[in-house]
Amino acid sequence: MRVVVRAAGRRGAGAPPSGTTRQSGSVALVGAGPGDPGLMTVRGLELLRRADVVVYDRLAHPRLLDEAPRARRIFAGKATDHHTLSQERINALLIVHARRGRRVVRLKGGDPFVFGRGGEEALALAQAGIPFEVVPGVSSAVAVPAYAGIPLTHRGIASSFAVVTGHEDTDKLRSSVDWARLARAADTLVVLMGLKSLPRIARTLVANGRPVSTPVALVRWGTTDVQETVTGTLGDIAARAQCARLEPPVVAVIGDVVALRERLAWFAEQRFTTEMAQ
């Protein structure tokens, strides 16, 4: 008896709506991982190597673009208060190139569906009847702490963790992150894009029951050869970050597991020391 194994869910995930002709082009929303190009998935590399167009983010490692030497490259990077292209323009670009019969890779830092607006792009593609697929990437939420020698869970110390954004849509009337509840809801907190809001976050957590002595690590450019880490507590981490002149991208890890870094730091990084004013 012959057994045929087929890959489930690959291509065609964004099936055209009724009455729409399926186009020959397609879009792949590909997670580029947290920074180290060696953490890119095999499927992601496969799609990059045959792409006609690559629309890439600021945090995608430049070495990954070398995997698509014949593709047209379009930079769509975003930094705080500065977007090279609006999200609406990015959505339109993906649709236009796919409708022209091109194989498009949307290369996004980390994982497309973890604070990467991948869901918004997927919805736009589905509405336009563009075939698409999503290739998960290694999220900085788990990879960066690991490269800093910090396990998010550890027997006897932490049995849960939560990943939250420190940078929400400015159009929101109020924050959807309930910091008061998070103070006690999870043993370890991972905050992405939260450097600017760090003083407020620390104060709120302490005010709602998190001990001021709770260890905190700030990891900048995690998993890359310029990774650096600043550690402290909820009581002094904001001052330490300012003294170290940290700038994004930074992943914050809050919880007792941070103390394990002293024994588990395995990745060679820039040694950064800060002297606090007396």
Short mmCIF file of C-alpha atoms in Angstrom, two decimals:
data_model
loop_
_atom_site.label_atom_id
_atom_site.label_comp_id
_atom_site.label_asym_id
_atom_site.label_seq_id
_atom_site.Cartn_x
_atom_site.Cartn_y
_atom_site.Cartn_z
CA MET A 1 0.00 0.00 0.00
CA ARG A 2 1.36 3.42 -0.96
CA VAL A 3 1.17 6.20 1.60
CA VAL A 4 1.23 9.80 0.39
CA VAL A 5 2.12 12.48 2.93
CA ARG A 6 1.06 16.03 2.16
CA ALA A 7 2.04 19.26 3.92
CA ALA A 8 -1.05 20.64 5.60
CA GLY A 9 -2.02 24.26 5.22
CA ARG A 10 0.82 25.29 2.91
CA ARG A 11 -0.18 27.88 0.32
CA GLY A 12 -3.69 28.92 -0.42
CA ALA A 13 -4.39 29.95 3.17
CA GLY A 14 -5.75 33.23 1.88
CA ALA A 15 -8.22 31.68 -0.51
CA PRO A 16 -9.94 34.21 -2.79
CA PRO A 17 -13.48 35.12 -1.83
CA SER A 18 -16.35 33.83 -3.94
CA GLY A 19 -16.37 35.32 -7.44
CA THR A 20 -12.66 36.32 -7.40
CA THR A 21 -10.11 34.77 -9.75
CA ARG A 22 -7.12 33.30 -8.04
CA GLN A 23 -3.90 35.05 -9.06
CA SER A 24 -0.58 33.35 -9.86
CA GLY A 25 1.34 35.43 -7.32
CA SER A 26 1.41 34.85 -3.57
CA VAL A 27 2.67 36.33 -0.32
CA ALA A 28 4.55 34.64 2.52
CA LEU A 29 4.62 36.36 5.91
CA VAL A 30 7.97 35.10 7.16
CA GLY A 31 9.38 35.49 10.65
CA ALA A 32 13.06 36.47 10.43
CA GLY A 33 13.76 35.55 14.03
CA PRO A 34 15.19 37.74 16.80
CA GLY A 35 18.42 38.89 15.12
CA ASP A 36 20.81 35.96 14.83
CA PRO A 37 20.41 34.84 11.17
CA GLY A 38 21.18 31.28 12.28
CA LEU A 39 17.77 31.17 13.97
CA MET A 40 15.89 31.58 10.68
CA THR A 41 13.66 28.61 9.85
CA VAL A 42 14.34 26.24 6.96
CA ARG A 43 10.97 27.07 5.41
CA GLY A 44 11.70 30.78 5.63
CA LEU A 45 15.03 30.37 3.83
CA GLU A 46 13.37 28.27 1.14
CA LEU A 47 10.87 31.02 0.39
CA LEU A 48 13.51 33.77 0.48
CA ARG A 49 15.68 31.98 -2.05
CA ARG A 50 12.94 31.89 -4.65
CA ALA A 51 11.31 35.25 -3.89
CA ASP A 52 10.75 37.88 -6.57
CA VAL A 53 10.09 40.66 -4.04
CA VAL A 54 11.18 40.99 -0.40
CA VAL A 55 9.53 43.61 1.80
CA TYR A 56 11.66 43.67 4.93
CA ASP A 57 11.71 45.20 8.39
CA ARG A 58 14.39 47.10 10.30
CA LEU A 59 15.16 44.18 12.62
CA ALA A 60 15.63 41.57 9.88
CA HIS A 61 19.35 40.69 9.71
CA PRO A 62 20.97 42.01 6.48
CA ARG A 63 22.61 38.63 5.89
CA LEU A 64 19.18 37.12 5.28
CA LEU A 65 18.67 39.44 2.30
CA ASP A 66 21.72 37.83 0.69
CA GLU A 67 19.60 34.68 0.39
CA ALA A 68 17.45 36.51 -2.17
CA PRO A 69 20.05 38.06 -4.53
CA ARG A 70 17.68 38.39 -7.50
CA ALA A 71 14.69 39.73 -5.60
CA ARG A 72 13.56 43.32 -5.58
CA ARG A 73 14.08 44.64 -2.03
CA ILE A 74 11.74 47.11 -0.41
CA PHE A 75 12.57 48.52 3.02
CA ALA A 76 9.57 48.96 5.29
CA GLY A 77 11.32 49.47 8.60
CA LYS A 78 9.68 51.13 11.57
CA ALA A 79 11.24 52.86 14.54
CA THR A 80 9.66 54.79 17.37
CA ASP A 81 7.82 57.80 15.92
CA HIS A 82 9.22 57.10 12.44
CA HIS A 83 7.68 54.77 9.87
CA THR A 84 9.33 54.49 6.47
CA LEU A 85 6.02 53.26 5.06
CA SER A 86 2.59 53.34 6.64
CA GLN A 87 0.93 50.01 7.40
CA GLU A 88 -1.69 50.75 4.75
CA ARG A 89 1.05 51.33 2.17
CA ILE A 90 2.79 48.07 3.13
CA ASN A 91 -0.48 46.16 2.75
CA ALA A 92 -1.02 47.73 -0.67
CA LEU A 93 2.51 46.85 -1.83
CA LEU A 94 2.04 43.19 -0.93
CA ILE A 95 -1.23 43.05 -2.84
CA VAL A 96 0.04 44.90 -5.92
CA HIS A 97 3.13 42.73 -6.38
CA ALA A 98 1.20 39.51 -5.80
CA ARG A 99 -1.38 40.55 -8.38
CA ARG A 100 1.45 41.00 -10.84
CA GLY A 101 2.24 37.32 -10.46
CA ARG A 102 5.23 37.73 -8.15
CA ARG A 103 6.31 35.61 -5.21
CA VAL A 104 6.45 38.06 -2.35
CA VAL A 105 8.14 37.53 1.01
CA ARG A 106 7.19 39.87 3.83
CA LEU A 107 10.24 39.46 6.07
CA LYS A 108 9.38 40.47 9.62
CA GLY A 109 11.56 40.54 12.72
CA GLY A 110 10.74 37.85 15.27
CA ASP A 111 7.41 36.15 14.62
CA PRO A 112 4.84 37.71 12.27
CA PHE A 113 1.98 37.21 14.71
CA VAL A 114 3.73 38.43 17.89
CA PHE A 115 3.41 42.23 17.97
CA GLY A 116 4.40 42.30 14.31
CA ARG A 117 1.15 43.37 12.66
CA GLY A 118 1.20 40.14 10.72
CA GLY A 119 -2.45 39.65 11.50
CA GLU A 120 -3.31 42.98 9.89
CA GLU A 121 -1.37 42.08 6.76
CA ALA A 122 -2.95 38.63 6.59
CA LEU A 123 -6.44 40.15 6.87
CA ALA A 124 -5.66 42.59 4.05
CA LEU A 125 -4.42 39.75 1.84
CA ALA A 126 -7.42 37.57 2.61
CA GLN A 127 -9.80 40.41 1.82
CA ALA A 128 -8.01 41.01 -1.50
CA GLY A 129 -8.14 37.30 -2.37
CA ILE A 130 -4.35 36.92 -2.39
CA PRO A 131 -3.02 33.42 -1.56
CA PHE A 132 -0.70 33.62 1.43
CA GLU A 133 1.04 31.56 4.06
CA VAL A 134 2.50 32.35 7.46
CA VAL A 135 5.94 31.07 8.44
CA PRO A 136 6.43 31.40 12.22
CA GLY A 137 9.70 32.84 13.44
CA VAL A 138 11.63 32.52 16.70
CA SER A 139 10.25 35.34 18.83
CA SER A 140 12.56 37.69 20.69
CA ALA A 141 10.28 37.15 23.67
CA VAL A 142 11.84 33.73 24.26
CA ALA A 143 15.12 33.89 22.33
CA VAL A 144 16.55 37.08 23.80
CA PRO A 145 16.18 35.97 27.44
CA ALA A 146 17.71 32.61 26.50
CA TYR A 147 20.75 34.29 24.92
CA ALA A 148 21.10 36.39 28.08
CA GLY A 149 21.13 33.25 30.22
CA ILE A 150 17.64 33.75 31.62
CA PRO A 151 15.13 30.85 31.52
CA LEU A 152 11.59 32.20 31.53
CA THR A 153 10.44 29.28 33.66
CA HIS A 154 12.45 27.29 36.17
CA ARG A 155 11.34 24.65 38.64
CA GLY A 156 10.91 26.12 42.09
CA ILE A 157 11.21 29.70 40.83
CA ALA A 158 8.81 30.41 37.98
CA SER A 159 5.94 28.33 36.60
CA SER A 160 4.43 30.94 34.30
CA PHE A 161 5.35 33.86 32.10
CA ALA A 162 3.52 36.58 30.19
CA VAL A 163 4.59 38.54 27.13
CA VAL A 164 3.29 42.08 26.81
CA THR A 165 4.00 45.16 24.77
CA GLY A 166 5.20 48.35 26.37
CA HIS A 167 4.32 50.35 23.26
CA GLU A 168 0.64 50.39 22.37
CA ASP A 169 -1.33 52.10 19.63
CA THR A 170 -1.47 55.80 20.47
CA ASP A 171 -5.05 55.95 19.14
CA LYS A 172 -6.27 53.81 22.03
CA LEU A 173 -8.32 55.65 24.63
CA ARG A 174 -6.73 53.54 27.35
CA SER A 175 -4.17 50.78 27.70
CA SER A 176 -5.38 47.22 27.15
CA VAL A 177 -2.52 45.94 29.32
CA ASP A 178 -3.72 45.59 32.90
CA TRP A 179 -0.41 46.16 34.68
CA ALA A 180 -2.09 46.04 38.06
CA ARG A 181 -3.24 42.46 37.48
CA LEU A 182 0.00 41.46 35.74
CA ALA A 183 1.95 42.43 38.84
CA ARG A 184 0.88 39.13 40.41
CA ALA A 185 -0.58 37.17 37.48
CA ALA A 186 2.65 35.66 36.12
CA ASP A 187 5.98 34.78 37.71
CA THR A 188 8.01 36.20 34.82
CA LEU A 189 7.10 39.20 32.69
CA VAL A 190 8.64 39.83 29.28
CA VAL A 191 8.09 43.35 27.98
CA LEU A 192 8.76 44.11 24.31
CA MET A 193 9.22 47.68 23.09
CA GLY A 194 8.94 48.97 26.62
CA LEU A 195 12.10 51.00 27.19
CA LYS A 196 10.40 54.38 26.94
CA SER A 197 7.65 53.27 29.34
CA LEU A 198 9.99 51.50 31.75
CA PRO A 199 9.78 54.03 34.65
CA ARG A 200 5.98 53.95 34.58
CA ILE A 201 5.85 50.16 34.27
CA ALA A 202 8.22 49.67 37.21
CA ARG A 203 6.27 52.07 39.42
CA THR A 204 2.96 50.46 38.55
CA LEU A 205 4.18 46.93 39.26
CA VAL A 206 5.60 47.96 42.64
CA ALA A 207 2.44 49.89 43.53
CA ASN A 208 0.42 46.74 42.86
CA GLY A 209 2.39 44.33 44.98
CA ARG A 210 5.49 43.33 43.05
CA PRO A 211 8.47 43.61 45.43
CA VAL A 212 10.74 46.55 44.69
CA SER A 213 13.66 44.10 44.93
CA THR A 214 12.37 42.02 41.97
CA PRO A 215 15.30 41.42 39.56
CA VAL A 216 15.08 42.97 36.10
CA ALA A 217 17.23 42.53 33.00
CA LEU A 218 17.26 44.78 29.96
CA VAL A 219 18.75 43.10 26.90
CA ARG A 220 19.58 45.26 23.89
CA TRP A 221 20.04 43.81 20.40
CA GLY A 222 19.61 40.32 21.83
CA THR A 223 21.07 37.30 19.96
CA THR A 224 23.40 39.52 17.90
CA ASP A 225 27.13 40.16 18.22
CA VAL A 226 26.41 43.54 19.84
CA GLN A 227 24.12 42.17 22.54
CA GLU A 228 24.42 43.92 25.88
CA THR A 229 22.57 43.46 29.16
CA VAL A 230 21.88 45.82 32.03
CA THR A 231 20.50 44.32 35.24
CA GLY A 232 18.94 45.81 38.35
CA THR A 233 15.70 45.72 40.28
CA LEU A 234 12.30 47.32 39.85
CA GLY A 235 13.53 49.98 42.24
CA ASP A 236 16.55 51.09 40.22
CA ILE A 237 16.34 49.67 36.69
CA ALA A 238 14.99 52.88 35.14
CA ALA A 239 17.96 54.86 36.51
CA ARG A 240 20.39 52.16 35.38
CA ALA A 241 18.94 52.17 31.87
CA GLN A 242 19.32 55.94 31.69
CA CYS A 243 22.88 55.77 33.00
CA ALA A 244 23.74 53.11 30.40
CA ARG A 245 22.10 55.23 27.69
CA LEU A 246 20.21 52.26 26.36
CA GLU A 247 18.27 52.68 23.14
CA PRO A 248 15.80 50.33 21.40
CA PRO A 249 15.48 47.52 20.59
CA VAL A 250 15.40 46.30 24.19
CA VAL A 251 13.66 43.30 25.74
CA ALA A 252 12.89 43.59 29.45
CA VAL A 253 12.66 40.51 31.66
CA ILE A 254 11.12 40.95 35.10
CA GLY A 255 11.16 38.21 37.71
CA ASP A 256 13.26 36.07 40.04
CA VAL A 257 14.58 33.98 37.11
CA VAL A 258 16.79 36.94 36.17
CA ALA A 259 19.04 36.04 39.13
CA LEU A 260 19.97 32.79 37.34
CA ARG A 261 21.83 34.81 34.72
CA GLU A 262 24.91 34.98 36.94
CA ARG A 263 25.38 31.22 36.47
CA LEU A 264 23.75 30.63 33.08
CA ALA A 265 25.10 33.46 30.91
CA TRP A 266 26.60 31.47 28.03
CA PHE A 267 26.57 33.91 25.12
CA ALA A 268 29.54 36.25 24.75
CA GLU A 269 28.26 39.82 24.75
CA GLN A 270 29.47 43.33 25.26
CA ARG A 271 30.23 43.74 28.92
CA PHE A 272 28.43 46.86 30.05
CA THR A 273 28.89 48.17 33.57
CA THR A 274 27.19 51.18 35.05
CA GLU A 275 28.15 53.13 38.11
CA MET A 276 25.24 54.56 40.02
CA ALA A 277 25.61 58.02 41.49
CA GLN A 278 25.94 57.94 45.24
#
